[in-house]
mmCIF file of C-alpha atoms and ligand atoms in Angstrom:
data_model
loop_
_atom_site.group_PDB
_atom_site.id
_atom_site.type_symbol
_atom_site.label_atom_id
_atom_site.label_comp_id
_atom_site.label_asym_id
_atom_site.label_seq_id
_atom_site.Cartn_x
_atom_site.Cartn_y
_atom_site.Cartn_z
ATOM 1 C CA MET A 1 18.846 -20.915 -11.627
ATOM 2 C CA LYS A 2 17.726 -17.304 -12.082
ATOM 3 C CA GLN A 3 15.798 -15.856 -9.140
ATOM 4 C CA VAL A 4 12.204 -15.047 -10.082
ATOM 5 C CA TYR A 5 10.762 -12.300 -7.907
ATOM 6 C CA LEU A 6 6.981 -12.074 -7.589
ATOM 7 C CA ASP A 7 6.697 -10.231 -4.287
ATOM 8 C CA TYR A 8 6.706 -6.620 -5.484
ATOM 9 C CA GLN A 9 4.059 -5.638 -2.942
ATOM 10 C CA SER A 10 6.452 -6.230 -0.068
ATOM 11 C CA ALA A 11 9.524 -4.501 -1.536
ATOM 12 C CA LYS A 12 10.616 -3.085 -4.871
ATOM 13 C CA PRO A 13 14.115 -2.665 -6.234
ATOM 14 C CA VAL A 14 15.138 0.954 -6.723
ATOM 15 C CA ASP A 15 15.074 1.838 -10.422
ATOM 16 C CA PRO A 16 18.697 2.207 -11.686
ATOM 17 C CA ARG A 17 17.746 5.573 -13.255
ATOM 18 C CA VAL A 18 16.718 6.763 -9.780
ATOM 19 C CA ILE A 19 19.995 5.578 -8.242
ATOM 20 C CA GLU A 20 21.955 7.425 -10.927
ATOM 21 C CA GLY A 21 20.111 10.681 -10.270
ATOM 22 C CA MET A 22 20.396 10.382 -6.494
ATOM 23 C CA THR A 23 24.148 9.877 -6.311
ATOM 24 C CA LYS A 24 24.997 13.553 -6.805
ATOM 25 C CA TYR A 25 23.062 14.393 -3.643
ATOM 26 C CA LEU A 26 25.136 12.002 -1.551
ATOM 27 C CA HIS A 27 28.537 13.540 -2.230
ATOM 28 C CA GLU A 28 28.272 16.742 -4.303
ATOM 29 C CA ALA A 29 25.036 18.519 -3.437
ATOM 30 C CA PHE A 30 25.072 17.026 0.047
ATOM 31 C CA GLY A 31 24.233 20.237 1.910
ATOM 32 C CA ASN A 32 21.700 20.868 4.612
ATOM 33 C CA PRO A 33 18.802 22.782 3.024
ATOM 34 C CA SER A 34 18.572 24.976 6.141
ATOM 35 C CA ALA A 35 22.158 26.212 5.643
ATOM 36 C CA LEU A 36 22.498 29.639 4.017
ATOM 37 C CA HIS A 37 25.548 28.966 1.793
ATOM 38 C CA GLN A 38 25.563 27.760 -1.803
ATOM 39 C CA VAL A 39 25.777 24.048 -0.958
ATOM 40 C CA GLY A 40 22.756 24.531 1.305
ATOM 41 C CA ASP A 41 20.933 26.420 -1.454
ATOM 42 C CA ASP A 42 21.513 23.568 -3.904
ATOM 43 C CA ALA A 43 19.976 21.120 -1.444
ATOM 44 C CA SER A 44 17.115 23.509 -0.770
ATOM 45 C CA ASP A 45 16.421 23.845 -4.530
ATOM 46 C CA ALA A 46 16.372 20.050 -4.874
ATOM 47 C CA LEU A 47 13.910 19.850 -1.989
ATOM 48 C CA ASP A 48 11.613 22.429 -3.625
ATOM 49 C CA GLU A 49 11.765 20.708 -7.008
ATOM 50 C CA SER A 50 10.965 17.354 -5.411
ATOM 51 C CA ARG A 51 8.008 18.784 -3.534
ATOM 52 C CA LYS A 52 6.671 20.266 -6.785
ATOM 53 C CA SER A 53 6.919 17.010 -8.763
ATOM 54 C CA ILE A 54 5.323 14.908 -6.049
ATOM 55 C CA ALA A 55 2.514 17.432 -5.554
ATOM 56 C CA LYS A 56 1.779 17.360 -9.286
ATOM 57 C CA PHE A 57 1.696 13.547 -9.275
ATOM 58 C CA ILE A 58 -1.278 13.550 -6.888
ATOM 59 C CA ASN A 59 -2.846 16.863 -8.065
ATOM 60 C CA ALA A 60 -1.938 18.704 -4.849
ATOM 61 C CA ASP A 61 -0.093 21.957 -4.162
ATOM 62 C CA GLU A 62 3.527 21.879 -3.101
ATOM 63 C CA ASP A 63 2.822 23.291 0.358
ATOM 64 C CA GLU A 64 0.576 20.290 0.998
ATOM 65 C CA ILE A 65 3.520 17.845 0.868
ATOM 66 C CA ILE A 66 5.350 16.920 4.081
ATOM 67 C CA PHE A 67 8.329 14.594 3.730
ATOM 68 C CA THR A 68 8.623 11.780 6.259
ATOM 69 C CA SER A 69 10.796 8.733 6.793
ATOM 70 C CA GLY A 70 8.269 6.421 5.173
ATOM 71 C CA ALA A 71 4.623 5.544 4.990
ATOM 72 C CA THR A 72 4.323 4.333 8.584
ATOM 73 C CA GLU A 73 5.440 7.715 9.858
ATOM 74 C CA ALA A 74 3.121 9.532 7.423
ATOM 75 C CA ILE A 75 0.213 7.378 8.591
ATOM 76 C CA ASN A 76 1.059 8.041 12.254
ATOM 77 C CA MET A 77 1.152 11.765 11.636
ATOM 78 C CA GLY A 78 -1.996 11.740 9.502
ATOM 79 C CA ILE A 79 -4.160 9.739 11.886
ATOM 80 C CA ILE A 80 -2.722 10.296 15.377
ATOM 81 C CA GLY A 81 -1.726 13.895 14.580
ATOM 82 C CA TYR A 82 -5.200 14.686 13.272
ATOM 83 C CA ALA A 83 -6.969 12.921 16.141
ATOM 84 C CA LEU A 84 -4.963 14.739 18.816
ATOM 85 C CA ARG A 85 -5.365 18.080 17.074
ATOM 86 C CA ASN A 86 -9.134 17.664 16.811
ATOM 87 C CA LYS A 87 -10.059 15.773 19.982
ATOM 88 C CA LYS A 88 -12.211 18.652 21.213
ATOM 89 C CA LYS A 89 -14.420 18.263 18.125
ATOM 90 C CA GLY A 90 -15.002 14.549 18.712
ATOM 91 C CA ASN A 91 -13.383 11.291 19.736
ATOM 92 C CA HIS A 92 -14.657 8.892 17.085
ATOM 93 C CA ILE A 93 -12.779 7.491 14.079
ATOM 94 C CA VAL A 94 -14.094 5.149 11.385
ATOM 95 C CA MET A 95 -11.841 2.799 9.439
ATOM 96 C CA SER A 96 -12.154 -0.458 7.524
ATOM 97 C CA GLU A 97 -11.515 -3.930 8.860
ATOM 98 C CA ILE A 98 -8.827 -4.520 6.247
ATOM 99 C CA GLU A 99 -6.493 -1.605 6.812
ATOM 100 C CA HIS A 100 -2.753 -2.193 6.909
ATOM 101 C CA ILE A 101 -1.442 -3.533 10.235
ATOM 102 C CA SER A 102 0.101 -0.138 11.044
ATOM 103 C CA ILE A 103 -3.370 1.423 11.055
ATOM 104 C CA HIS A 104 -4.877 -1.341 13.203
ATOM 105 C CA ASN A 105 -2.114 -0.804 15.734
ATOM 106 C CA ILE A 106 -2.629 2.970 15.641
ATOM 107 C CA ALA A 107 -6.312 2.280 16.350
ATOM 108 C CA LYS A 108 -5.339 0.325 19.500
ATOM 109 C CA HIS A 109 -3.062 3.172 20.556
ATOM 110 C CA LEU A 110 -5.817 5.760 20.072
ATOM 111 C CA GLU A 111 -8.283 3.619 22.017
ATOM 112 C CA ARG A 112 -5.882 3.710 24.951
ATOM 113 C CA LEU A 113 -5.899 7.511 24.637
ATOM 114 C CA GLY A 114 -9.701 7.597 24.896
ATOM 115 C CA PHE A 115 -10.735 7.572 21.236
ATOM 116 C CA GLU A 116 -13.433 5.255 19.934
ATOM 117 C CA ILE A 117 -12.755 3.344 16.768
ATOM 118 C CA SER A 118 -15.383 1.723 14.534
ATOM 119 C CA LYS A 119 -14.234 -0.790 11.956
ATOM 120 C CA VAL A 120 -16.461 -1.160 8.917
ATOM 121 C CA PRO A 121 -16.859 -4.690 7.569
ATOM 122 C CA VAL A 122 -16.002 -5.597 4.001
ATOM 123 C CA GLY A 123 -17.826 -7.973 1.684
ATOM 124 C CA GLN A 124 -16.456 -11.277 0.391
ATOM 125 C CA TYR A 125 -14.285 -9.465 -2.182
ATOM 126 C CA GLY A 126 -12.839 -7.081 0.406
ATOM 127 C CA LYS A 127 -14.736 -3.952 -0.597
ATOM 128 C CA VAL A 128 -15.935 -1.542 2.080
ATOM 129 C CA ASN A 129 -19.692 -1.483 2.306
ATOM 130 C CA MET A 130 -20.764 2.153 1.851
ATOM 131 C CA ARG A 131 -24.110 1.763 3.625
ATOM 132 C CA LYS A 132 -22.408 0.262 6.678
ATOM 133 C CA LEU A 133 -19.748 2.958 6.575
ATOM 134 C CA GLU A 134 -22.360 5.680 6.596
ATOM 135 C CA ARG A 135 -24.205 4.024 9.491
ATOM 136 C CA ARG A 136 -21.031 4.052 11.622
ATOM 137 C CA ILE A 137 -20.782 7.852 11.450
ATOM 138 C CA THR A 138 -21.888 9.715 14.589
ATOM 139 C CA ASP A 139 -21.837 13.359 15.650
ATOM 140 C CA GLN A 140 -18.504 12.546 17.344
ATOM 141 C CA THR A 141 -16.811 11.274 14.152
ATOM 142 C CA ILE A 142 -13.811 13.382 13.186
ATOM 143 C CA LEU A 143 -11.966 11.113 10.760
ATOM 144 C CA ILE A 144 -12.532 8.304 8.249
ATOM 145 C CA SER A 145 -9.506 6.257 7.191
ATOM 146 C CA VAL A 146 -9.767 3.730 4.368
ATOM 147 C CA GLY A 147 -6.772 2.566 2.322
ATOM 148 C CA MET A 148 -6.930 2.993 -1.439
ATOM 149 C CA ALA A 149 -6.322 -0.688 -2.084
ATOM 150 C CA SER A 150 -5.549 -3.781 -0.059
ATOM 151 C CA ASN A 151 -1.843 -4.582 0.000
ATOM 152 C CA GLU A 152 -2.817 -8.238 0.366
ATOM 153 C CA ILE A 153 -5.764 -9.142 -1.842
ATOM 154 C CA GLY A 154 -5.470 -6.112 -4.123
ATOM 155 C CA THR A 155 -9.103 -4.993 -3.937
ATOM 156 C CA LEU A 156 -9.592 -1.328 -4.855
ATOM 157 C CA GLN A 157 -11.813 0.660 -2.508
ATOM 158 C CA PRO A 158 -14.540 3.124 -3.586
ATOM 159 C CA ILE A 159 -12.331 6.087 -2.701
ATOM 160 C CA SER A 160 -14.345 8.719 -4.608
ATOM 161 C CA GLU A 161 -17.550 7.662 -2.876
ATOM 162 C CA ILE A 162 -15.908 7.662 0.559
ATOM 163 C CA GLY A 163 -14.361 11.092 -0.080
ATOM 164 C CA LYS A 164 -17.702 12.468 -1.215
ATOM 165 C CA LEU A 165 -19.492 11.096 1.841
ATOM 166 C CA ALA A 166 -16.835 12.468 4.213
ATOM 167 C CA ALA A 167 -17.008 15.898 2.546
ATOM 168 C CA GLU A 168 -20.816 15.972 2.802
ATOM 169 C CA LYS A 169 -20.622 15.112 6.499
ATOM 170 C CA GLY A 170 -17.754 17.547 7.220
ATOM 171 C CA ILE A 171 -15.451 14.712 8.353
ATOM 172 C CA ALA A 172 -11.773 14.495 7.399
ATOM 173 C CA PHE A 173 -10.817 11.668 5.032
ATOM 174 C CA HIS A 174 -7.434 9.960 5.345
ATOM 175 C CA THR A 175 -6.239 7.296 2.945
ATOM 176 C CA ASP A 176 -3.180 5.038 2.952
ATOM 177 C CA ALA A 177 -2.284 5.109 -0.742
ATOM 178 C CA VAL A 178 0.777 2.868 -0.479
ATOM 179 C CA ALA A 179 -0.632 -0.254 -2.135
ATOM 180 C CA ALA A 180 -2.214 1.692 -5.011
ATOM 181 C CA GLU A 181 0.425 4.309 -5.823
ATOM 182 C CA GLY A 182 2.072 3.722 -9.168
ATOM 183 C CA LEU A 183 -0.714 1.337 -10.157
ATOM 184 C CA ALA A 184 -3.720 3.667 -10.217
ATOM 185 C CA PRO A 185 -3.844 7.426 -10.778
ATOM 186 C CA ILE A 186 -4.219 9.509 -7.605
ATOM 187 C CA ASP A 187 -6.165 12.769 -7.616
ATOM 188 C CA VAL A 188 -6.624 14.191 -4.136
ATOM 189 C CA ARG A 189 -8.827 17.054 -5.354
ATOM 190 C CA LYS A 190 -11.205 14.956 -7.421
ATOM 191 C CA ASP A 191 -11.550 12.341 -4.667
ATOM 192 C CA ASN A 192 -11.874 14.773 -1.732
ATOM 193 C CA ILE A 193 -8.856 13.315 0.074
ATOM 194 C CA ASN A 194 -7.703 15.504 2.962
ATOM 195 C CA LEU A 195 -4.824 13.446 4.390
ATOM 196 C CA MET A 196 -2.826 10.738 2.648
ATOM 197 C CA ALA A 197 0.276 8.601 3.093
ATOM 198 C CA LEU A 198 2.676 7.710 0.263
ATOM 199 C CA SER A 199 5.887 5.713 0.253
ATOM 200 C CA SER A 200 8.827 6.156 -2.103
ATOM 201 C CA ASN A 201 9.721 2.491 -2.439
ATOM 202 C CA ASP A 202 6.328 1.587 -3.872
ATOM 203 C CA LEU A 203 7.238 3.885 -6.787
ATOM 204 C CA TYR A 204 10.697 2.236 -7.219
ATOM 205 C CA GLY A 205 12.380 4.936 -5.151
ATOM 206 C CA PRO A 206 14.550 4.308 -2.053
ATOM 207 C CA ARG A 207 13.016 2.915 1.115
ATOM 208 C CA GLY A 208 12.768 5.036 4.262
ATOM 209 C CA VAL A 209 11.210 8.023 2.464
ATOM 210 C CA GLY A 210 7.552 8.925 2.365
ATOM 211 C CA VAL A 211 5.095 11.757 2.181
ATOM 212 C CA MET A 212 2.157 12.907 4.197
ATOM 213 C CA TYR A 213 -0.161 14.944 2.026
ATOM 214 C CA MET A 214 -2.234 17.379 4.080
ATOM 215 C CA GLN A 215 -4.806 19.576 2.384
ATOM 216 C CA LYS A 216 -4.407 23.279 3.160
ATOM 217 C CA LYS A 217 -7.183 23.916 5.622
ATOM 218 C CA TYR A 218 -6.408 20.735 7.613
ATOM 219 C CA ARG A 219 -4.024 20.630 10.551
ATOM 220 C CA VAL A 220 -2.303 17.863 12.500
ATOM 221 C CA ASN A 221 -0.162 17.829 15.608
ATOM 222 C CA PRO A 222 3.436 16.860 14.874
ATOM 223 C CA ILE A 223 4.566 13.450 16.112
ATOM 224 C CA ILE A 224 8.290 14.260 15.903
ATOM 225 C CA ILE A 225 9.445 17.426 17.612
ATOM 226 C CA GLY A 226 12.795 19.098 17.006
ATOM 227 C CA GLY A 227 14.358 21.739 14.764
ATOM 228 C CA GLY A 228 11.111 22.664 13.012
ATOM 229 C CA GLN A 229 11.773 21.371 9.484
ATOM 230 C CA GLU A 230 8.806 20.704 7.190
ATOM 231 C CA ARG A 231 6.934 23.664 8.666
ATOM 232 C CA GLY A 232 7.342 22.275 12.152
ATOM 233 C CA LEU A 233 5.408 19.141 11.267
ATOM 234 C CA ARG A 234 8.338 16.789 10.805
ATOM 235 C CA SER A 235 11.541 17.879 12.449
ATOM 236 C CA GLY A 236 14.901 16.405 11.545
ATOM 237 C CA SER A 237 17.308 17.219 8.693
ATOM 238 C CA GLU A 238 15.655 16.293 5.417
ATOM 239 C CA ASP A 239 16.977 13.194 3.628
ATOM 240 C CA ILE A 240 17.740 15.032 0.388
ATOM 241 C CA PRO A 241 19.140 12.055 -1.598
ATOM 242 C CA GLY A 242 16.110 9.977 -0.575
ATOM 243 C CA ILE A 243 13.648 12.758 -1.341
ATOM 244 C CA VAL A 244 15.273 13.385 -4.735
ATOM 245 C CA GLY A 245 15.056 9.636 -5.306
ATOM 246 C CA MET A 246 11.316 9.729 -4.660
ATOM 247 C CA LYS A 247 10.968 12.673 -7.069
ATOM 248 C CA LEU A 248 12.878 10.857 -9.808
ATOM 249 C CA ALA A 249 10.739 7.760 -9.232
ATOM 250 C CA VAL A 250 7.600 9.888 -9.602
ATOM 251 C CA ASP A 251 8.913 11.470 -12.833
ATOM 252 C CA ILE A 252 9.472 8.015 -14.321
ATOM 253 C CA MET A 253 6.053 6.883 -13.096
ATOM 254 C CA ASN A 254 4.403 9.863 -14.798
ATOM 255 C CA LYS A 255 5.782 8.709 -18.123
ATOM 256 C CA GLU A 256 5.539 4.953 -17.780
ATOM 257 C CA MET A 257 2.669 4.084 -15.453
ATOM 258 C CA LYS A 258 0.009 3.683 -18.110
ATOM 259 C CA SER A 259 1.893 1.196 -20.267
ATOM 260 C CA GLU A 260 3.353 -0.558 -17.255
ATOM 261 C CA VAL A 261 -0.059 -1.134 -15.708
ATOM 262 C CA LYS A 262 -1.287 -2.610 -18.988
ATOM 263 C CA ARG A 263 1.618 -5.039 -18.967
ATOM 264 C CA PHE A 264 0.913 -6.081 -15.348
ATOM 265 C CA GLN A 265 -2.759 -6.590 -16.162
ATOM 266 C CA GLY A 266 -1.717 -9.049 -18.859
ATOM 267 C CA TYR A 267 0.456 -10.982 -16.386
ATOM 268 C CA ARG A 268 -2.249 -10.917 -13.706
ATOM 269 C CA ASP A 269 -5.064 -12.086 -15.947
ATOM 270 C CA ARG A 270 -2.938 -14.873 -17.344
ATOM 271 C CA MET A 271 -1.930 -16.054 -13.860
ATOM 272 C CA ILE A 272 -5.507 -15.961 -12.587
ATOM 273 C CA LYS A 273 -6.954 -17.842 -15.550
ATOM 274 C CA GLN A 274 -4.263 -20.480 -15.721
ATOM 275 C CA VAL A 275 -4.075 -21.229 -11.973
ATOM 276 C CA LEU A 276 -7.847 -21.483 -11.592
ATOM 277 C CA ASP A 277 -8.089 -23.655 -14.741
ATOM 278 C CA GLU A 278 -5.215 -25.965 -13.905
ATOM 279 C CA VAL A 279 -5.359 -26.372 -10.127
ATOM 280 C CA PRO A 280 -8.459 -28.085 -8.712
ATOM 281 C CA ASP A 281 -9.986 -26.613 -5.523
ATOM 282 C CA SER A 282 -8.250 -23.283 -6.047
ATOM 283 C CA TYR A 283 -9.887 -19.893 -5.606
ATOM 284 C CA LEU A 284 -9.124 -16.242 -6.214
ATOM 285 C CA ASN A 285 -9.050 -13.981 -3.145
ATOM 286 C CA GLY A 286 -10.129 -10.364 -3.574
ATOM 287 C CA HIS A 287 -12.265 -8.758 -6.234
ATOM 288 C CA PRO A 288 -12.448 -10.543 -9.620
ATOM 289 C CA THR A 289 -11.971 -7.316 -11.624
ATOM 290 C CA ASP A 290 -11.731 -4.305 -9.314
ATOM 291 C CA ARG A 291 -8.216 -5.136 -8.164
ATOM 292 C CA LEU A 292 -4.657 -3.872 -8.489
ATOM 293 C CA ALA A 293 -3.169 -4.697 -11.896
ATOM 294 C CA SER A 294 -0.193 -6.307 -10.192
ATOM 295 C CA ASN A 295 -2.030 -8.616 -7.797
ATOM 296 C CA ALA A 296 -3.027 -12.278 -8.117
ATOM 297 C CA HIS A 297 -3.959 -13.844 -4.764
ATOM 298 C CA PHE A 298 -5.043 -17.467 -4.502
ATOM 299 C CA ARG A 299 -6.038 -19.977 -1.913
ATOM 300 C CA PHE A 300 -5.789 -23.731 -2.207
ATOM 301 C CA ASP A 301 -7.771 -26.218 -0.154
ATOM 302 C CA GLY A 302 -5.845 -28.501 2.160
ATOM 303 C CA ILE A 303 -2.406 -26.855 2.249
ATOM 304 C CA GLU A 304 -0.548 -24.233 4.233
ATOM 305 C CA GLY A 305 0.618 -20.987 2.614
ATOM 306 C CA GLU A 306 3.991 -21.277 4.375
ATOM 307 C CA SER A 307 4.705 -24.683 2.849
ATOM 308 C CA ILE A 308 3.856 -23.304 -0.609
ATOM 309 C CA LEU A 309 6.183 -20.389 -0.009
ATOM 310 C CA LEU A 310 9.041 -22.641 1.080
ATOM 311 C CA SER A 311 8.535 -24.964 -1.901
ATOM 312 C CA PHE A 312 8.845 -21.948 -4.185
ATOM 313 C CA LYS A 313 11.918 -20.809 -2.276
ATOM 314 C CA ASP A 314 13.599 -24.133 -3.131
ATOM 315 C CA LEU A 315 12.838 -23.380 -6.784
ATOM 316 C CA ASN A 316 14.350 -19.869 -6.553
ATOM 317 C CA ILE A 317 10.986 -18.174 -6.853
ATOM 318 C CA SER A 318 10.147 -15.471 -4.286
ATOM 319 C CA VAL A 319 6.441 -15.300 -3.484
ATOM 320 C CA SER A 320 4.400 -14.399 -0.450
ATOM 321 C CA THR A 321 1.464 -15.662 1.556
ATOM 322 C CA GLY A 322 0.199 -12.185 2.363
ATOM 323 C CA SER A 323 1.486 -9.049 3.984
ATOM 324 C CA ALA A 324 5.205 -9.110 4.812
ATOM 325 C CA CYS A 325 4.431 -6.685 7.643
ATOM 326 C CA THR A 326 2.444 -9.367 9.492
ATOM 327 C CA SER A 327 4.521 -12.416 8.525
ATOM 328 C CA LYS A 328 6.069 -12.605 11.999
ATOM 329 C CA THR A 329 2.746 -13.556 13.578
ATOM 330 C CA LEU A 330 1.227 -17.011 13.291
ATOM 331 C CA GLU A 331 -2.248 -15.516 13.103
ATOM 332 C CA PRO A 332 -4.089 -15.889 9.801
ATOM 333 C CA SER A 333 -4.404 -12.701 7.768
ATOM 334 C CA HIS A 334 -6.942 -10.296 9.293
ATOM 335 C CA THR A 335 -7.833 -9.273 5.736
ATOM 336 C CA LEU A 336 -8.768 -12.781 4.636
ATOM 337 C CA ILE A 337 -10.721 -13.408 7.854
ATOM 338 C CA ALA A 338 -12.592 -10.126 7.258
ATOM 339 C CA THR A 339 -13.651 -11.408 3.826
ATOM 340 C CA GLY A 340 -15.366 -14.323 5.577
ATOM 341 C CA LEU A 341 -12.784 -17.087 5.221
ATOM 342 C CA LEU A 342 -12.315 -19.678 7.965
ATOM 343 C CA HIS A 343 -8.930 -19.836 9.696
ATOM 344 C CA GLU A 344 -7.914 -22.991 7.809
ATOM 345 C CA GLU A 345 -8.936 -21.425 4.487
ATOM 346 C CA ALA A 346 -7.033 -18.234 5.227
ATOM 347 C CA HIS A 347 -3.848 -20.233 5.841
ATOM 348 C CA GLY A 348 -3.615 -21.731 2.341
ATOM 349 C CA SER A 349 -2.881 -18.555 0.414
ATOM 350 C CA LEU A 350 -0.405 -17.567 -2.245
ATOM 351 C CA GLN A 351 0.157 -13.941 -3.218
ATOM 352 C CA LEU A 352 1.875 -13.202 -6.530
ATOM 353 C CA THR A 353 2.622 -9.533 -7.160
ATOM 354 C CA THR A 354 4.376 -8.372 -10.289
ATOM 355 C CA GLY A 355 6.424 -5.266 -10.990
ATOM 356 C CA ARG A 356 8.624 -3.272 -13.333
ATOM 357 C CA PHE A 357 11.386 -5.819 -13.827
ATOM 358 C CA ASN A 358 9.253 -8.908 -14.413
ATOM 359 C CA THR A 359 9.103 -10.436 -17.859
ATOM 360 C CA GLU A 360 6.745 -12.892 -19.511
ATOM 361 C CA ASP A 361 9.391 -15.585 -18.772
ATOM 362 C CA ASP A 362 8.921 -15.067 -15.002
ATOM 363 C CA ILE A 363 5.206 -15.649 -15.399
ATOM 364 C CA ASP A 364 5.834 -18.780 -17.514
ATOM 365 C CA ARG A 365 8.180 -20.102 -14.862
ATOM 366 C CA VAL A 366 5.801 -19.675 -11.933
ATOM 367 C CA LEU A 367 2.821 -21.004 -13.872
ATOM 368 C CA GLU A 368 4.802 -24.048 -14.856
ATOM 369 C CA VAL A 369 5.439 -25.028 -11.239
ATOM 370 C CA VAL A 370 2.242 -24.021 -9.360
ATOM 371 C CA PRO A 371 0.196 -27.152 -10.226
ATOM 372 C CA ASP A 372 3.044 -29.530 -9.311
ATOM 373 C CA VAL A 373 3.816 -27.761 -6.026
ATOM 374 C CA VAL A 374 0.159 -27.814 -4.983
ATOM 375 C CA THR A 375 -0.280 -31.487 -5.968
ATOM 376 C CA ARG A 376 2.852 -32.540 -4.071
ATOM 377 C CA LEU A 377 1.846 -30.656 -0.917
ATOM 378 C CA ARG A 378 -1.654 -32.069 -1.084
ATOM 379 C CA ASP A 379 -0.256 -35.611 -1.366
ATOM 380 C CA LEU A 380 1.483 -34.946 1.964
ATOM 381 C CA SER A 381 -1.505 -33.202 3.528
ATOM 382 C CA PRO A 382 -3.506 -35.071 6.178
ATOM 383 C CA ILE A 383 -6.438 -32.680 5.710
ATOM 384 C CA TYR A 384 -6.861 -32.444 1.947
ATOM 385 C CA LYS A 385 -9.879 -34.303 0.598
ATOM 386 C CA LYS A 386 -10.457 -34.205 -3.151
ATOM 387 C CA LYS A 387 -13.958 -32.895 -3.894
HETATM 388 N N1 PMP B 1 0.618 0.761 4.126
HETATM 389 C C1 PMP B 1 0.665 -0.275 3.288
HETATM 390 C C2 PMP B 1 -0.551 -0.626 2.491
HETATM 391 C C3 PMP B 1 1.843 -1.032 3.167
HETATM 392 O O1 PMP B 1 1.884 -2.084 2.360
HETATM 393 C C4 PMP B 1 2.970 -0.675 3.954
HETATM 394 C C5 PMP B 1 4.234 -1.488 3.886
HETATM 395 N N2 PMP B 1 4.864 -1.399 2.648
HETATM 396 C C6 PMP B 1 2.864 0.435 4.799
HETATM 397 C C7 PMP B 1 1.682 1.110 4.862
HETATM 398 C C8 PMP B 1 4.036 0.876 5.653
HETATM 399 O O2 PMP B 1 5.040 1.367 4.845
HETATM 400 P P1 PMP B 1 6.557 1.568 5.374
HETATM 401 O O3 PMP B 1 7.024 0.211 5.781
HETATM 402 O O4 PMP B 1 7.253 2.120 4.171
HETATM 403 O O5 PMP B 1 6.531 2.520 6.484
#
């Protein structure tokens, strides 16, 4: 039976066109861009071209792009690097309750270093409450960090409003754009974004490559110290094949994002309508409309997300219960709890995320089996009571 993959939020295959374009940089133009010979120059040119394309994709300038080994590293540099650089100005950082786990753990780390962190609550659909955000700001606040969209429930955040507020207050604004990139246009100028993390894989490029965007007048302390590459901000020989891969992924995205997003919206809306219509006591998590085009996230009374996931695994369908980055803990999702769900409600979730290589047949297949899987698990459930 063909494998149906509906977990694009946790990992994406690299686009074959990207792989084709990258290969040359593994064995022909393999040079170190710091080397002064021709092979080094070729690598250096590829690095410059990549920086240009990626800058254009987010409406930034090329000298605002710092290549990293992925989004986690970009987030570390953006938040920790900015906090350490600016600790004399203030020790307070504001973020949302539903940031990615990497940001919550950075918050704990910064607290140990003497910073104070305020987490702004979200409403039932997972949107940051602007009034509450504004009230958290003090004269010590140096940074606001709110992700562009939730990688779990798909809710889009009011990024323009947050950027505007931060600019008015003279506070730096950092956003983790990983969940939204490739699904919503990014314009750092229009939205007053000063620091931002991107990952290559979320654009169908190779994993282990990312970008920290840093607006010109902003400065961070480096997290990785060494040979001084990337203007001293991220030492270590640049991963040219990976960086070129990210550039090629961006070039494809520039051409195809609009039509692709339309296609995902069709899949998403069909999945949401059909599951809610056909499965009793089922609910949509996240915002009904203001959500990523690729994200359908449900909860079902009386069953465990893990047992749903394993039932789908037996049927050769790859789905998720939430963030792959937190799947090793038995704790319910902090995002779902922040939206007001009880622990038992937060455990019965199913996250279906679509991507470039899905077809209508994949959606048919999953929709065909969801009602039966839920009914069977409920028949075995000691806690499910039909309403
Ligand atoms: N932010 C979000 C929203 C994510 O989903 C992830 C994981 N894909 C990360 C950050 C961390 O990215 P990486 O694992 O590429 O470092």
